[in-house]
Short mmCIF file of C-alpha atoms in Angstrom, two decimals:
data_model
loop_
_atom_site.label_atom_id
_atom_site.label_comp_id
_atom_site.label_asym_id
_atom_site.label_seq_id
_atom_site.Cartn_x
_atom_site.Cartn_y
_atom_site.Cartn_z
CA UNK A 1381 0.00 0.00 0.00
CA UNK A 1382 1.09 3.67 -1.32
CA UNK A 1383 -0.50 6.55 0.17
CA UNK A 1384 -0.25 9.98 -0.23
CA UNK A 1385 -2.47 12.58 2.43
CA UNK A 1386 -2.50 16.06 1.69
CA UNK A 1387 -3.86 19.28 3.48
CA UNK A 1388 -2.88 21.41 6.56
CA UNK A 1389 -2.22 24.67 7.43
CA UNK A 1390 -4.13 24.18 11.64
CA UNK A 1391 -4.18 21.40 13.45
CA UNK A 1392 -7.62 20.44 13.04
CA UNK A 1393 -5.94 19.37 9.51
CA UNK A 1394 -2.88 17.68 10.47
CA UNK A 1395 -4.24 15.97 13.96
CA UNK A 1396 -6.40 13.80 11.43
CA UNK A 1397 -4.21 13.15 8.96
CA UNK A 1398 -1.58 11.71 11.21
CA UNK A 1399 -4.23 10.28 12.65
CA UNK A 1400 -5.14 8.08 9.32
CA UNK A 1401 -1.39 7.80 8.88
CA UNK A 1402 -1.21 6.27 11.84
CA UNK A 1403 -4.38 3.76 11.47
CA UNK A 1404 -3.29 2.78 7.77
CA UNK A 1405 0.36 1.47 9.32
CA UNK A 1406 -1.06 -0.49 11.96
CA UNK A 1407 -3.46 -1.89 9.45
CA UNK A 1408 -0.64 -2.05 6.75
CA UNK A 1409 3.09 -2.19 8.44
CA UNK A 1410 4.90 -1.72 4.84
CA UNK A 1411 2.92 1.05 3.91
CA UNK A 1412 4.45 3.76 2.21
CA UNK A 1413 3.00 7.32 3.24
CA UNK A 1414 4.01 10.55 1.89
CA UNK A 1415 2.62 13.53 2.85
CA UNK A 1416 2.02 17.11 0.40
CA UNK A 1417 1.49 20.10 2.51
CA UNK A 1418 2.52 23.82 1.89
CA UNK A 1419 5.36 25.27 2.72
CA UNK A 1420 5.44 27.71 5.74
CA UNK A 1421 3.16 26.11 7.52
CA UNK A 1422 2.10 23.98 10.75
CA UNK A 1423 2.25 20.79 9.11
CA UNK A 1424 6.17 21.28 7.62
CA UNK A 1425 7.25 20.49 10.97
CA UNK A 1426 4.74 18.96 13.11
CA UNK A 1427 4.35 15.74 10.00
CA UNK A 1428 8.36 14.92 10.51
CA UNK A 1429 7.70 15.26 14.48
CA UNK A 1430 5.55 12.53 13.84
CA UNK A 1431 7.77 10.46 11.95
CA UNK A 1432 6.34 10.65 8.41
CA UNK A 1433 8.10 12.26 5.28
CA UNK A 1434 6.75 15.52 3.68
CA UNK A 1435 6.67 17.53 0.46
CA UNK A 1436 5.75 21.09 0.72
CA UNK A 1437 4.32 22.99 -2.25
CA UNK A 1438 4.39 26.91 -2.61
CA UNK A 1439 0.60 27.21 -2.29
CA UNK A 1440 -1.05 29.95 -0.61
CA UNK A 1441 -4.62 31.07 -0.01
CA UNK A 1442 -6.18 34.87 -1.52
CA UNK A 1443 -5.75 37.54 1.08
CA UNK A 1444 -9.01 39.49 1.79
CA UNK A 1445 -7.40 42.09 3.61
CA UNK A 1446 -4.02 42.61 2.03
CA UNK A 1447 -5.06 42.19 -1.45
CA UNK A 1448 -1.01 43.08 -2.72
CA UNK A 1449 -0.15 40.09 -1.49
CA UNK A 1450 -2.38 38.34 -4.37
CA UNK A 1451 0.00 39.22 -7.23
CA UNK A 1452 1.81 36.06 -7.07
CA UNK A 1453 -0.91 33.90 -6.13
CA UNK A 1454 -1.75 32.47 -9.60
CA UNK A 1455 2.05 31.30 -10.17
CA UNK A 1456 2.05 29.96 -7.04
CA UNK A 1457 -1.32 28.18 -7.72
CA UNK A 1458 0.40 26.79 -11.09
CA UNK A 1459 3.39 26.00 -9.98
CA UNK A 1460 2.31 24.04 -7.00
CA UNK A 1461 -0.39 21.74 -9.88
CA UNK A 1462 2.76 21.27 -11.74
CA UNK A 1463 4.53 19.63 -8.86
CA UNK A 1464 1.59 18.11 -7.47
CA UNK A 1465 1.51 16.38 -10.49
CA UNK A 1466 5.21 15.73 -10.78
CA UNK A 1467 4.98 14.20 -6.93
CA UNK A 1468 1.45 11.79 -7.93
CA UNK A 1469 3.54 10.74 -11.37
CA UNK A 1470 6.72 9.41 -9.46
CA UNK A 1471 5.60 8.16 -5.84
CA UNK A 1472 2.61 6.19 -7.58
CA UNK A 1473 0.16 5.66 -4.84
CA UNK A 1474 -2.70 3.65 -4.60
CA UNK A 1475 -4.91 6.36 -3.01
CA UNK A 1476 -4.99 9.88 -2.53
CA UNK A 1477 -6.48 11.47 1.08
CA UNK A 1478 -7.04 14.93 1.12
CA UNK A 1479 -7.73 16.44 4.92
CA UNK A 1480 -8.31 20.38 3.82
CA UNK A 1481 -5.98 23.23 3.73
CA UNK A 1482 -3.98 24.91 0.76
CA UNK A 1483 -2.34 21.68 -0.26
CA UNK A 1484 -5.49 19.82 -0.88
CA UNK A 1485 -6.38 20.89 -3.90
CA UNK A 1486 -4.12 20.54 -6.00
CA UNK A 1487 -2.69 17.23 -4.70
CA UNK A 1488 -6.24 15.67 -5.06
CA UNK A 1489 -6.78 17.16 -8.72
CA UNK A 1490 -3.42 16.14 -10.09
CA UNK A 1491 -4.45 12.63 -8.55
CA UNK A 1492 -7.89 12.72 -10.57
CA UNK A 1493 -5.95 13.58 -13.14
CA UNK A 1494 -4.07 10.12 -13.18
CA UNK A 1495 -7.33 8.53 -12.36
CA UNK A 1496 -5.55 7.42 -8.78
CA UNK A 1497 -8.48 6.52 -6.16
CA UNK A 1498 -9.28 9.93 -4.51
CA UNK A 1499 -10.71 10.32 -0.98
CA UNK A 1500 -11.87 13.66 0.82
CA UNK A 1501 -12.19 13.60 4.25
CA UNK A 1502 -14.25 16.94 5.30
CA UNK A 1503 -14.27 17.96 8.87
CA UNK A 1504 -16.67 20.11 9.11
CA UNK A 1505 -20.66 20.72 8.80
CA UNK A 1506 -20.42 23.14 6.15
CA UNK A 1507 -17.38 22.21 3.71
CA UNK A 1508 -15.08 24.90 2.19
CA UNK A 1509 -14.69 26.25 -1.92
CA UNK A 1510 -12.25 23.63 -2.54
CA UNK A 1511 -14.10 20.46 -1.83
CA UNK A 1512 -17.19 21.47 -3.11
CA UNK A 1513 -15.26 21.80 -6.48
CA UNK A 1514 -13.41 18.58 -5.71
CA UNK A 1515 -16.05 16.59 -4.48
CA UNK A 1516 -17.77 16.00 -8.00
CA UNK A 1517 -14.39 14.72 -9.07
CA UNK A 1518 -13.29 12.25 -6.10
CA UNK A 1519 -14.49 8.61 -5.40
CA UNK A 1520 -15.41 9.11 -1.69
CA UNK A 1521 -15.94 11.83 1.00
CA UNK A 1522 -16.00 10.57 4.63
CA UNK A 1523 -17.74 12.77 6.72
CA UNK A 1524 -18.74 13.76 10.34
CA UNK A 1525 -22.04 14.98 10.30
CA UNK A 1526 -25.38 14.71 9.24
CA UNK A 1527 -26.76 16.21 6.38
CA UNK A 1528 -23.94 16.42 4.45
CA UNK A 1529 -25.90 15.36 1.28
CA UNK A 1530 -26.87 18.88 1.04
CA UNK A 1531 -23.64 19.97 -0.53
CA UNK A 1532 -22.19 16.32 -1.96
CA UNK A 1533 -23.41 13.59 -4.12
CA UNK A 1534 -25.18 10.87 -1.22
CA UNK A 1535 -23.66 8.09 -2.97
CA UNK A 1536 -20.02 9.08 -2.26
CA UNK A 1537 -20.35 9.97 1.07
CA UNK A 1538 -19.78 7.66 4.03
CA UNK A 1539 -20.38 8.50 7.51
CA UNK A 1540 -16.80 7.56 9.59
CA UNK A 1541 -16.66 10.66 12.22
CA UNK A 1542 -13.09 12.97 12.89
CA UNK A 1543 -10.52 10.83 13.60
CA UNK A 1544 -8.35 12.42 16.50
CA UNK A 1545 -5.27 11.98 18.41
CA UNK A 1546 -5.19 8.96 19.97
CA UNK A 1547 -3.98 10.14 23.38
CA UNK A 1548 -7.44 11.43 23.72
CA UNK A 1549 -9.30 8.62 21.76
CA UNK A 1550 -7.73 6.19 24.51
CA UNK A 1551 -8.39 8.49 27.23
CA UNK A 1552 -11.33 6.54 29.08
CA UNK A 1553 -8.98 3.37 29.65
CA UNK A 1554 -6.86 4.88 32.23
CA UNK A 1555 -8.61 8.11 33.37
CA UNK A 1556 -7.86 8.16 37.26
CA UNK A 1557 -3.98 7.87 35.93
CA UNK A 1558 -4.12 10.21 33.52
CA UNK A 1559 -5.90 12.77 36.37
CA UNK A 1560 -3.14 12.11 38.89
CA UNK A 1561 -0.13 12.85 36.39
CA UNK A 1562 -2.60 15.86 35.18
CA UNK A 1563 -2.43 17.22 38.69
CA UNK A 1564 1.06 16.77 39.20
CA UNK A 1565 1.90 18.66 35.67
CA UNK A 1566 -0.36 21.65 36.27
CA UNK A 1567 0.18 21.78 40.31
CA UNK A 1568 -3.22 21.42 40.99
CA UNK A 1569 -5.17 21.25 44.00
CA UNK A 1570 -7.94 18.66 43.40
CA UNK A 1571 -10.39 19.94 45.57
CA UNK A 1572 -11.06 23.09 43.67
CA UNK A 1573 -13.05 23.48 40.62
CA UNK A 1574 -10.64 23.58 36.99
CA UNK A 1575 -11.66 25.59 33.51
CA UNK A 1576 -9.34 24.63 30.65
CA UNK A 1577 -9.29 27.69 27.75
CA UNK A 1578 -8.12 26.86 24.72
CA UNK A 1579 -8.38 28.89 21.30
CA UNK A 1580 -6.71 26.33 19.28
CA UNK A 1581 -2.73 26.02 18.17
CA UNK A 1582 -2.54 29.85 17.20
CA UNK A 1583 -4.56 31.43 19.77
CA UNK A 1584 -8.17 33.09 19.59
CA UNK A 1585 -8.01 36.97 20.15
CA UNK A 1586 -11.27 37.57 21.93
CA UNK A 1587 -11.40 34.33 23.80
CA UNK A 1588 -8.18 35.80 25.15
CA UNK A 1589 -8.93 39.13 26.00
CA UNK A 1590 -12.55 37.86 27.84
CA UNK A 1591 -10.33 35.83 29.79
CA UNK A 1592 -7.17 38.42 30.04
CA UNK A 1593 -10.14 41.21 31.44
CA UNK A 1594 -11.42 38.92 34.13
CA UNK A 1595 -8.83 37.30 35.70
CA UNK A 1596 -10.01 38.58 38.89
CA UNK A 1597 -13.19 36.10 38.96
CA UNK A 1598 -10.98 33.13 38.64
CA UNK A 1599 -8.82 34.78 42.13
CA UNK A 1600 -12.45 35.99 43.72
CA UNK A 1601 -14.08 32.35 43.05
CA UNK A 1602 -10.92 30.31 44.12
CA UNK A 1603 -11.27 28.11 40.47
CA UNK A 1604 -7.90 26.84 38.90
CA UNK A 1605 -7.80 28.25 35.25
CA UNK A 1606 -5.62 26.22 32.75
CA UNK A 1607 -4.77 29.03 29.70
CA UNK A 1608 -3.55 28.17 26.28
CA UNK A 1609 -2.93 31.24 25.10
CA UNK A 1610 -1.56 30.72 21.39
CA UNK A 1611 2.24 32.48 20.52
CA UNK A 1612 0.58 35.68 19.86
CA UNK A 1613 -0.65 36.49 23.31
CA UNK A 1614 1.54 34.70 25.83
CA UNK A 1615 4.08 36.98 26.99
CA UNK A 1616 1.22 39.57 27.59
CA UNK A 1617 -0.92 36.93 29.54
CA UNK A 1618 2.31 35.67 31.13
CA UNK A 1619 3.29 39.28 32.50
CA UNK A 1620 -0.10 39.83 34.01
CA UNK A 1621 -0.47 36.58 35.66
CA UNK A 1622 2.66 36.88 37.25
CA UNK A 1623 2.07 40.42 38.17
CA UNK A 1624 -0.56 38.89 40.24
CA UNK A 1625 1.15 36.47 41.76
CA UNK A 1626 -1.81 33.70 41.30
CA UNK A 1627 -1.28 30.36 42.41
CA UNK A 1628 -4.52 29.16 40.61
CA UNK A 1629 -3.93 30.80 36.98
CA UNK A 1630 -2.18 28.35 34.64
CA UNK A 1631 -0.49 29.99 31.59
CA UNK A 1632 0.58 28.28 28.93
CA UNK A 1633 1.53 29.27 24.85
CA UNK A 1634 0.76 25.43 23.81
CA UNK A 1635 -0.48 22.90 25.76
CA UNK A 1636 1.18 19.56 24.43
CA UNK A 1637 -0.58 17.20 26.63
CA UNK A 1638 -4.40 17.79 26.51
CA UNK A 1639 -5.26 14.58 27.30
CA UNK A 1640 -3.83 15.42 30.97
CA UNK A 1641 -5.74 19.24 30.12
CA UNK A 1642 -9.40 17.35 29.43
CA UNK A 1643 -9.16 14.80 32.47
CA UNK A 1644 -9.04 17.81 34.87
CA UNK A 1645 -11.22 20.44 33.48
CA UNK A 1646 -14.72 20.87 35.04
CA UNK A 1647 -15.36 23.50 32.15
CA UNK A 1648 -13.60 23.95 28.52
CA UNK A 1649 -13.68 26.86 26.69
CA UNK A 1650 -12.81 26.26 23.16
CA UNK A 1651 -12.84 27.43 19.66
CA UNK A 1652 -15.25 25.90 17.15
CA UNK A 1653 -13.00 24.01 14.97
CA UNK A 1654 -14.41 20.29 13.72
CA UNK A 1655 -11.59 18.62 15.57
CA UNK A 1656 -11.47 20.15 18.69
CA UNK A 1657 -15.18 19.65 18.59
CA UNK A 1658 -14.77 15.78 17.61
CA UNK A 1659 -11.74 15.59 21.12
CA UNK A 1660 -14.40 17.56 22.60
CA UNK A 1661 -17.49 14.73 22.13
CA UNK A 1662 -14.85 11.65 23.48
CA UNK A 1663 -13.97 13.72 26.83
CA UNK A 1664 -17.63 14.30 27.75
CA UNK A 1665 -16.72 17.62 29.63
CA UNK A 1666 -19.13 20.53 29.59
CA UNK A 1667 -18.35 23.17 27.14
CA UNK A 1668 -18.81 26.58 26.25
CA UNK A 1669 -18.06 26.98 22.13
CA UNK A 1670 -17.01 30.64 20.83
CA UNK A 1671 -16.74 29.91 16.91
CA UNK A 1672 -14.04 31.92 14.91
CA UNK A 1673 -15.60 34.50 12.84
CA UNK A 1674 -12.62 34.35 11.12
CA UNK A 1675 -12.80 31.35 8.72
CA UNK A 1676 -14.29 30.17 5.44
CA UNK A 1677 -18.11 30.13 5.40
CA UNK A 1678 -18.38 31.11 9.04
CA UNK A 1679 -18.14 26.92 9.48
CA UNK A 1680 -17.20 27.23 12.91
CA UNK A 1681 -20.34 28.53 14.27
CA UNK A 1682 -22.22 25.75 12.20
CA UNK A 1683 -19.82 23.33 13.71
CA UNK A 1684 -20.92 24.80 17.11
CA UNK A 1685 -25.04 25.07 16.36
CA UNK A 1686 -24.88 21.55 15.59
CA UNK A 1687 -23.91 21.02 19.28
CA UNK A 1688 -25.59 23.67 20.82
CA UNK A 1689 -29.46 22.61 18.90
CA UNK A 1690 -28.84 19.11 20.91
CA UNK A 1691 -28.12 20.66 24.14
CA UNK A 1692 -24.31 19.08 24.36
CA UNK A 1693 -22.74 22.55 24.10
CA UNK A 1694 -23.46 26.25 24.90
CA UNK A 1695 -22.45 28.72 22.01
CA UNK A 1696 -21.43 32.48 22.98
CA UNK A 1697 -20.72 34.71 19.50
CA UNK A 1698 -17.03 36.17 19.36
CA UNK A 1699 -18.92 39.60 19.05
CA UNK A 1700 -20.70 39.43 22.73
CA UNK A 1701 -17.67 36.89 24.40
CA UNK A 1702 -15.62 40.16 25.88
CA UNK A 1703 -19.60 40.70 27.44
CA UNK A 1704 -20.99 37.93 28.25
CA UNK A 1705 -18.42 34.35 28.49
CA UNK A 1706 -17.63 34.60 31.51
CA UNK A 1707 -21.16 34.83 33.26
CA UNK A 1708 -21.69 32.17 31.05
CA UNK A 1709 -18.73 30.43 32.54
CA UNK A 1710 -20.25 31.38 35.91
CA UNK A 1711 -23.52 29.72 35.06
CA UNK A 1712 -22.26 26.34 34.12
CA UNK A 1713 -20.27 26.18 37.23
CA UNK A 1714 -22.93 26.78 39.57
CA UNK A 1715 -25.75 24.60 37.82
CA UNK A 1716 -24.71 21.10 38.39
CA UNK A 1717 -28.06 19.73 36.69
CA UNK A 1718 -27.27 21.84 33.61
CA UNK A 1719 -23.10 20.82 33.68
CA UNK A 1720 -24.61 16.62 33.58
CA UNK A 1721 -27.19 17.56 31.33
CA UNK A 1722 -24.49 19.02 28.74
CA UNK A 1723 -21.54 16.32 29.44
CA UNK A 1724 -24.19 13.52 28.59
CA UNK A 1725 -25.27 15.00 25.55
CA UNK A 1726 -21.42 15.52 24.19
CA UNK A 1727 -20.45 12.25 24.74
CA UNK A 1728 -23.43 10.52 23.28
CA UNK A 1729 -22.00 12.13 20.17
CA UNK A 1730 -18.43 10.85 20.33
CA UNK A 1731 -16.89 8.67 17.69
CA UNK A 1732 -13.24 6.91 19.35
CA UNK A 1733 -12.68 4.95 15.99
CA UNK A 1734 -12.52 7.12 12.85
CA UNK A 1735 -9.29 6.63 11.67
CA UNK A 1736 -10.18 3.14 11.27
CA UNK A 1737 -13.38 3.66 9.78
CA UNK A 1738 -11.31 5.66 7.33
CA UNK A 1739 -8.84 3.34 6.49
CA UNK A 1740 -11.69 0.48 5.92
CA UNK A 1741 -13.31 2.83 3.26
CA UNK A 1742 -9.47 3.38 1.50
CA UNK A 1743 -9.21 -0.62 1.41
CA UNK A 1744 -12.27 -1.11 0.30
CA UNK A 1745 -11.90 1.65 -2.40
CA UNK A 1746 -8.28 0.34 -3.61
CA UNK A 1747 -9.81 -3.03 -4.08
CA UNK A 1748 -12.85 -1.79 -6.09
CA UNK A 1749 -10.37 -0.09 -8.30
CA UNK A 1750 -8.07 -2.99 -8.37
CA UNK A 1751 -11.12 -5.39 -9.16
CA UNK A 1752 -11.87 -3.12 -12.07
#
């Protein structure tokens, strides 16, 4: 088995592609994976981190707000089909996975191209340009909601979930372990109430600055805060929570280990994105969503109605967070009915084996073609 995945650019695009990577070499211990991603971005280094080669190509997305920067764009968007192309023609895989981002598209059209069995996995509950455009062309798109027929052909989509990392997907086998190390790492006292905060691997402005503006409730209330803040905005968080000399306030840039992060949180803050949201489901852990504004389609804040329409999640717009997210924070800690309520609902909507489900759809799709 030959396998190129493609996509990136956050890691709610490279979590599940190393993710599949992962699941196709236990299934297939000779595979050969090579990864296409873009140059400049997260997945250039964290793919190699996980042991897995990578190409990058020079693609880039349009830039609504610094439209200059758009001059090169359609030699970048030619170049990088040319060497898609080129790296499809000489690694000769067997099936093509594209997870989203820049890379994506032209990795999974060059593959068309060659008439190489093409698979889209789409995260989200409202899919971007790109796969719309590519869906009409691939074999299969595995998805992780409902409804999806709305924007794809029913017959080529199968239903397999987000597959995430699987320190998280493993998490309920050794819990009470995992919560003992988790209090050790953040020095935690485990009698006191914990809210994890976490914008995603670069950050979230205005979840941030809600937090950053009412740092005193966290001291007033005696509740541990654990606070990914992103690159962007930890040395100004890190200034004022030392300035205040807090023994409860936990700041951190990145938070490597969120399995140990979930096991201890009583209430997560997060970001919309369709992977967090899928880690989110397998912890179980009430949660308040504040979508990105900032993204294609405004998905995020589809991603987070979906939850929020089956009572698993409560949703607070970026707009009103700076207003309003914290005595929304303050109302899920104090209503224990509505924190169970919430936490059941989540996990009832968990899926722990999506890679798999994944990789059964790419043998099943190599063979067809084979068979044909």
């Amino acid at each position: 088995m030959k396998a190129i995945i493609s996509g990136g650019g956050t890691g709610g695009h490279i979590f599940p592609a190393i993710a599949i990577a992962n699941a196709l070499r236990e299934k297939y211990p000779d595979v050969q994976i090579l990864f296409v991603g873009a140059k400049g971005k997260m997945e250039m280094q964290k793919v190699p981190q996980a042991g897995y080669q990578i190409i990058g190509l020079p693609i880039a997305g349009f830039q609504r707000k610094k439209l200059w920067k758009n001059i090169a764009l359609p030699f970048k968007v030619l170049y990088s089909t040319l060497k898609a192309k080129k790296i499809v023609k000489s690694f000769s895989p067997d099936v093509v996975v594209g997870v989203g981002g820049y890379a994506s598209g032209p990795t999974l059209a060059a593959a068309v191209s060659k008439q190489v069995p093409t698979i889209i996995q789409e995260q989200n509950s409202f899919p971007g340009a790109t796969n719309k455009i590519l869906a009409e062309h691939v074999d299969l798109i595995c998805v992780a909601y409902d409804n999806m027929d709305r924007w794809f052909d029913y017959k080529k989509i199968v239903f397999t979930g987000n597959p995430i990392r699987q320190s998280i997907s493993g998490m309920g086998e050794n819990i009470e372990q995992i919560k003992l190390k988790a209090l050790s790492t953040f020095s935690l006292d485990k009698a006191k109430r914990t809210v994890l905060v976490v914008g995603g691997s670069l950050g979230a402005l205005t979840i941030n600055e809600s937090i950053y503006n009412s740092l005193d409730y966290f001291e007033k209330n005696d509740i541990q805060l654990i606070w990914q803040t992103g690159k962007w905005f930890f040395e100004k968080a890190k200034e004022k929570v030392e300035s205040l000399k807090s023994n409860l306030i936990k700041v951190y840039e990145f938070v490597y280990d969120m399995d140990l992060a979930y096991s201890v949180a009583d209430v997560i803050i997060s970001r919309a994105g369709a992977i967090a949201i899928s880690e989110l489901c397998i912890v179980g852990k009430p949660c308040i969503l504040v979508p990105s504004p900032n993204v294609a389609e405004d998905h995020q804040t589809k991603n987070a109605s979906a939850l929020a329409t089956k009572n698993a999640a409560l949703m607070v717009k970026d707009a009103d967070a700076r207003e309003t997210l914290i005595s929304e924070l303050d109302k899920v800690l104090n209503d224990e009915v509505l924190r169970q309520n919430l936490s059941l609902n989540m996990s009832q909507m968990g899926i722990r084996d999506a890679d798999k489900r994944i990789v059964e759809e790419i043998d099943k799709l190599v063979k067809r073609k084979e068979n044909k």
